[in-house]
XYZ file of C-alpha atoms in Angstrom:
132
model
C 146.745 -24.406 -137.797
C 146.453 -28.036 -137.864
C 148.703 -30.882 -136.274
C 152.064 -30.702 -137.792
C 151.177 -27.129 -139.338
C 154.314 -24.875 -139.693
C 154.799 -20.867 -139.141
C 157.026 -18.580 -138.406
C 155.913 -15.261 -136.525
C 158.410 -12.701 -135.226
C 161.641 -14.885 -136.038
C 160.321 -17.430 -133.147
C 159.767 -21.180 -134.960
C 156.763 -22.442 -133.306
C 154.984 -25.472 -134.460
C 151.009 -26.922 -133.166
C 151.314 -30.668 -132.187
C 148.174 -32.186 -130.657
C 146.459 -28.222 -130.060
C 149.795 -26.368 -128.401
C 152.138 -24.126 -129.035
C 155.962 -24.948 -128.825
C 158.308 -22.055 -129.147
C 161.914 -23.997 -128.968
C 162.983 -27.712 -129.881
C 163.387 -28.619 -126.186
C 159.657 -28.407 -126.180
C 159.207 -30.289 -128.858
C 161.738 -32.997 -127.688
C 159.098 -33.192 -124.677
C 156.949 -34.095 -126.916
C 158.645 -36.538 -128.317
C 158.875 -38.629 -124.952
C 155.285 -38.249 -124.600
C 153.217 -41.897 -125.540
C 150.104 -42.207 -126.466
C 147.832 -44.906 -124.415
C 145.294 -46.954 -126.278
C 142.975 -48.969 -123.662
C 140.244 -51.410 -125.055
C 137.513 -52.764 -123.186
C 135.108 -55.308 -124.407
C 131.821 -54.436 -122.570
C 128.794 -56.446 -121.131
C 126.300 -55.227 -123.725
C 123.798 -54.899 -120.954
C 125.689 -52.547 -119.282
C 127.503 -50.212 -122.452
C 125.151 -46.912 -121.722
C 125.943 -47.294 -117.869
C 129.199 -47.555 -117.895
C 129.707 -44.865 -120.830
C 127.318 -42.666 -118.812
C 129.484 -43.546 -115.894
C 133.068 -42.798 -117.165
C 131.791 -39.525 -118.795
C 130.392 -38.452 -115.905
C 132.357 -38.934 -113.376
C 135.724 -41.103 -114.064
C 136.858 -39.080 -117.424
C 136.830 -35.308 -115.911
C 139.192 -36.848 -113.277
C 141.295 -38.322 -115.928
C 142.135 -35.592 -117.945
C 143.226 -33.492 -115.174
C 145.544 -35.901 -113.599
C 149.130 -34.938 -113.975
C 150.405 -35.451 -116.861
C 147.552 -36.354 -119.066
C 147.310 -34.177 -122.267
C 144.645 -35.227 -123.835
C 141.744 -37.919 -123.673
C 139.599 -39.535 -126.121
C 136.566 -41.895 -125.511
C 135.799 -43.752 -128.354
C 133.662 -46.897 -129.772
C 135.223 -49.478 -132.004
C 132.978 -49.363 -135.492
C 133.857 -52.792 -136.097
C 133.344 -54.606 -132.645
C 130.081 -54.720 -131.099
C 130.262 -53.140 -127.485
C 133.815 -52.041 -127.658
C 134.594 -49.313 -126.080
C 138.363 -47.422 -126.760
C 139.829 -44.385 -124.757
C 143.209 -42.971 -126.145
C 145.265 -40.692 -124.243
C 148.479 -38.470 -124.600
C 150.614 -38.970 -121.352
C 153.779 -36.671 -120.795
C 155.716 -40.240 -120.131
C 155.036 -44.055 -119.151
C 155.693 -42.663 -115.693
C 153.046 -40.376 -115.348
C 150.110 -43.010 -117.012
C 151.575 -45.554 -114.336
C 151.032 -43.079 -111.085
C 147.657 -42.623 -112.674
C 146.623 -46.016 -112.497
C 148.514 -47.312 -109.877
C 145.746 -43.854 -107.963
C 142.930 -45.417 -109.886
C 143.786 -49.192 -108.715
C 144.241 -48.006 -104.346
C 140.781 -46.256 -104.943
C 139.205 -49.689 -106.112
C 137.803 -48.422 -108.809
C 139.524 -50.434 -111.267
C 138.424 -53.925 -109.875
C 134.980 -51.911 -109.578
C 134.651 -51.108 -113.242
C 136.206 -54.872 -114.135
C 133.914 -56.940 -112.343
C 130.590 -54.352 -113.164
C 131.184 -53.699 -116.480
C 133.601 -56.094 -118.369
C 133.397 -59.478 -120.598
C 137.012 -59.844 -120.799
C 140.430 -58.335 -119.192
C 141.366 -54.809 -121.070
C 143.805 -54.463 -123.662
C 145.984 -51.489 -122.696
C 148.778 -50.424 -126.135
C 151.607 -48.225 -125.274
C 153.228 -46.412 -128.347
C 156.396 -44.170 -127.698
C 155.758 -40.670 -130.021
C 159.295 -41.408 -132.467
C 158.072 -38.882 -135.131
C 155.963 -35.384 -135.528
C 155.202 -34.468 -138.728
């Protein structure tokens, strides 16, 4: 089944959204409240396989299993040289703001800025409205 992919098995509605099962509408209201979190980074170019061997390595694992992160996505902008994108599915606003307010107290943030950066990220926030 693919995102958005309907059946009906046993009389129980389920429906796949982002590679899960939901078996009721509260579920997918869950969902719903869930926001996706788009952060850009414009990266010194002298410094794009360190820091992508970096965050894979050891910044992204932790990531992923923080509480309330559902999924996570490293990515590089085709159309901008050294740009480097991650988007992530948070369970709420709440949950990606614990998460970096942790990854700010452990330094790491100003770490990665002042190593790794040309210019201050770009974080997007977009609330989930629709599945379809």
């Amino acid at each position: 089944m693919g995102i958005g992919n309907q059946a009906i098995y046993s009389n129980i509605y389920i429906k796949v959204i982002f590679g899960r099962f939901f078996k009721s509408n509260d579920n997918l209201k869950k969902v719903l409240k869930m926001i996706l979190v788009n952060l850009q980074l414009a990266v010194k170019p002298d410094q794009l396989d360190a820091m992508k061997t970096r965050f894979i390595n050891e910044v992204l694992p932790d990531t992923r299993n923080y509480s309330g992160c559902s999924a996570l996505y490293m990515t590089e902008n085709i159309d901008i040289p050294n740009q480097v994108e991650f988007i992530s599915i948070w369970d709420s606003k709440e949950h990606y703001d614990t998460y970096l307010n942790w990854r700010d107290e452990t330094g790491l943030l100003a770490e990665m800025a002042e190593k790794y950066l040309e210019a201050d990220p770009v974080f997007r926030f977009l609330a989930i409205e629709k599945e379809f």
